PDB file of C-alpha atoms in Angstrom:
ATOM      1  CA  UNK A  64      -4.631   6.251 -18.638  1.00  0.00           C
ATOM      2  CA  UNK A  65      -3.536   8.350 -15.680  1.00  0.00           C
ATOM      3  CA  UNK A  66      -1.892  11.741 -16.316  1.00  0.00           C
ATOM      4  CA  UNK A  67      -0.627  14.600 -14.153  1.00  0.00           C
ATOM      5  CA  UNK A  68      -1.221  18.262 -15.026  1.00  0.00           C
ATOM      6  CA  UNK A  69       1.803  20.617 -15.072  1.00  0.00           C
ATOM      7  CA  UNK A  70       0.488  22.581 -12.060  1.00  0.00           C
ATOM      8  CA  UNK A  71      -0.017  19.360 -10.068  1.00  0.00           C
ATOM      9  CA  UNK A  72       3.492  18.162 -11.047  1.00  0.00           C
ATOM     10  CA  UNK A  73       4.919  21.377  -9.604  1.00  0.00           C
ATOM     11  CA  UNK A  74       3.107  20.906  -6.277  1.00  0.00           C
ATOM     12  CA  UNK A  75       3.990  17.202  -6.052  1.00  0.00           C
ATOM     13  CA  UNK A  76       7.675  17.895  -6.690  1.00  0.00           C
ATOM     14  CA  UNK A  77       7.654  20.709  -4.093  1.00  0.00           C
ATOM     15  CA  UNK A  78       6.146  18.366  -1.466  1.00  0.00           C
ATOM     16  CA  UNK A  79       8.924  15.791  -2.062  1.00  0.00           C
ATOM     17  CA  UNK A  80       6.922  13.115  -0.254  1.00  0.00           C
ATOM     18  CA  UNK A  81       5.314   9.926  -1.550  1.00  0.00           C
ATOM     19  CA  UNK A  82       1.952  10.348  -3.302  1.00  0.00           C
ATOM     20  CA  UNK A  83      -0.888   7.834  -3.157  1.00  0.00           C
ATOM     21  CA  UNK A  84      -4.544   7.567  -4.096  1.00  0.00           C
ATOM     22  CA  UNK A  85      -6.820   6.719  -1.195  1.00  0.00           C
ATOM     23  CA  UNK A  86      -9.881   4.733  -2.355  1.00  0.00           C
ATOM     24  CA  UNK A  87     -13.108   5.250  -0.393  1.00  0.00           C
ATOM     25  CA  UNK A  88     -15.297   2.219   0.330  1.00  0.00           C
ATOM     26  CA  UNK A  89     -17.128   0.632  -2.592  1.00  0.00           C
ATOM     27  CA  UNK A  90     -20.891   0.902  -2.047  1.00  0.00           C
ATOM     28  CA  UNK A  91     -23.034  -1.992  -3.287  1.00  0.00           C
ATOM     29  CA  UNK A  92     -26.723  -2.317  -2.544  1.00  0.00           C
ATOM     30  CA  UNK A  93     -28.818  -4.979  -4.169  1.00  0.00           C
ATOM     31  CA  UNK A  94     -29.072  -5.041  -7.929  1.00  0.00           C
ATOM     32  CA  UNK A  95     -29.277  -1.287  -8.524  1.00  0.00           C
ATOM     33  CA  UNK A  96     -26.641   0.462  -6.404  1.00  0.00           C
ATOM     34  CA  UNK A  97     -22.984   0.152  -7.357  1.00  0.00           C
ATOM     35  CA  UNK A  98     -21.057   3.338  -6.471  1.00  0.00           C
ATOM     36  CA  UNK A  99     -17.416   4.237  -5.927  1.00  0.00           C
ATOM     37  CA  UNK A 100     -16.607   7.785  -4.817  1.00  0.00           C
ATOM     38  CA  UNK A 101     -13.569   9.541  -6.252  1.00  0.00           C
ATOM     39  CA  UNK A 102     -10.216   8.572  -4.726  1.00  0.00           C
ATOM     40  CA  UNK A 103      -8.407  11.248  -2.741  1.00  0.00           C
ATOM     41  CA  UNK A 104      -4.849  12.285  -3.630  1.00  0.00           C
ATOM     42  CA  UNK A 105      -2.737  12.159  -0.467  1.00  0.00           C
ATOM     43  CA  UNK A 106       0.885  12.792   0.442  1.00  0.00           C
ATOM     44  CA  UNK A 107       2.795  10.363   2.645  1.00  0.00           C
ATOM     45  CA  UNK A 108       2.630   6.597   3.011  1.00  0.00           C
ATOM     46  CA  UNK A 109      -0.697   4.743   3.139  1.00  0.00           C
ATOM     47  CA  UNK A 110      -1.609   2.949   6.372  1.00  0.00           C
ATOM     48  CA  UNK A 111      -1.891  -0.347   4.441  1.00  0.00           C
ATOM     49  CA  UNK A 112       0.992  -0.265   1.928  1.00  0.00           C
ATOM     50  CA  UNK A 113       0.601  -3.976   1.159  1.00  0.00           C
ATOM     51  CA  UNK A 114      -2.617  -3.107  -0.750  1.00  0.00           C
ATOM     52  CA  UNK A 115      -0.815  -0.727  -3.132  1.00  0.00           C
ATOM     53  CA  UNK A 116       1.383  -1.051  -6.192  1.00  0.00           C
ATOM     54  CA  UNK A 117       3.872   1.552  -7.326  1.00  0.00           C
ATOM     55  CA  UNK A 118       3.489   2.981 -10.836  1.00  0.00           C
ATOM     56  CA  UNK A 119       5.503   5.751 -12.416  1.00  0.00           C
ATOM     57  CA  UNK A 120       3.484   8.472 -14.148  1.00  0.00           C
ATOM     58  CA  UNK A 121       5.398  11.264 -15.892  1.00  0.00           C
ATOM     59  CA  UNK A 122       8.447  10.585 -13.741  1.00  0.00           C
ATOM     60  CA  UNK A 123       6.482  10.646 -10.468  1.00  0.00           C
ATOM     61  CA  UNK A 124       6.209   7.416  -8.459  1.00  0.00           C
ATOM     62  CA  UNK A 125       2.579   6.933  -7.388  1.00  0.00           C
ATOM     63  CA  UNK A 126       1.184   4.339  -5.015  1.00  0.00           C
ATOM     64  CA  UNK A 127      -2.078   3.101  -6.502  1.00  0.00           C
ATOM     65  CA  UNK A 128      -4.565   0.754  -4.829  1.00  0.00           C
ATOM     66  CA  UNK A 129      -4.446  -2.733  -6.335  1.00  0.00           C
ATOM     67  CA  UNK A 130      -8.130  -2.331  -7.302  1.00  0.00           C
ATOM     68  CA  UNK A 131      -7.572   1.023  -9.047  1.00  0.00           C
ATOM     69  CA  UNK A 132      -9.014   0.968 -12.606  1.00  0.00           C
ATOM     70  CA  UNK A 133      -6.165   1.791 -14.988  1.00  0.00           C
ATOM     71  CA  UNK A 134      -8.434   1.686 -18.055  1.00  0.00           C
ATOM     72  CA  UNK A 135      -9.997   5.127 -17.417  1.00  0.00           C
ATOM     73  CA  UNK A 136      -8.763   8.520 -18.619  1.00  0.00           C
ATOM     74  CA  UNK A 137      -8.035  10.337 -15.350  1.00  0.00           C
ATOM     75  CA  UNK A 138      -5.918  13.380 -14.508  1.00  0.00           C
ATOM     76  CA  UNK A 139      -4.289  14.442 -11.275  1.00  0.00           C
ATOM     77  CA  UNK A 140      -4.761  18.196 -11.274  1.00  0.00           C
ATOM     78  CA  UNK A 141      -5.088  21.168  -8.911  1.00  0.00           C
ATOM     79  CA  UNK A 142      -8.303  22.576  -7.482  1.00  0.00           C
ATOM     80  CA  UNK A 143      -8.406  25.875  -5.657  1.00  0.00           C
ATOM     81  CA  UNK A 144     -10.976  27.461  -3.369  1.00  0.00           C
ATOM     82  CA  UNK A 145     -10.473  30.878  -1.778  1.00  0.00           C
ATOM     83  CA  UNK A 146      -6.812  30.768  -2.751  1.00  0.00           C
ATOM     84  CA  UNK A 147      -6.136  27.396  -1.110  1.00  0.00           C
ATOM     85  CA  UNK A 148      -4.849  24.790  -3.544  1.00  0.00           C
ATOM     86  CA  UNK A 149      -5.099  21.039  -3.310  1.00  0.00           C
ATOM     87  CA  UNK A 150      -4.202  18.185  -5.619  1.00  0.00           C
ATOM     88  CA  UNK A 151      -7.250  16.197  -6.811  1.00  0.00           C
ATOM     89  CA  UNK A 152      -8.216  13.437  -9.218  1.00  0.00           C
ATOM     90  CA  UNK A 153     -10.347  14.601 -12.147  1.00  0.00           C
ATOM     91  CA  UNK A 154     -12.482  12.576 -14.539  1.00  0.00           C
ATOM     92  CA  UNK A 155     -13.789   9.987 -12.068  1.00  0.00           C
ATOM     93  CA  UNK A 156     -17.258   8.561 -12.663  1.00  0.00           C
ATOM     94  CA  UNK A 157     -18.855   7.167  -9.475  1.00  0.00           C
ATOM     95  CA  UNK A 158     -20.960   4.593 -11.314  1.00  0.00           C
TER      96      UNK A 158
END
């Protein structure tokens, strides 16, 4: 299940632009390597909108990649470094 933290909701509403999750390439190598890095939360419209579906989470329309796993407990939250804040996805397991 995908959730959005209150702090992230505030930032997303302030941006008033579409929000989407950008999936990095899936890395497969033989029988032992099967990795997927954490998707990036982005504002705007994806360059390939035909590969996304729109879902509403807590009143916010999100564009999610068609291959996004909806069976995981993930949270869109805020990370800060040296006072700069950015919206991130938390709870992702790369394996």
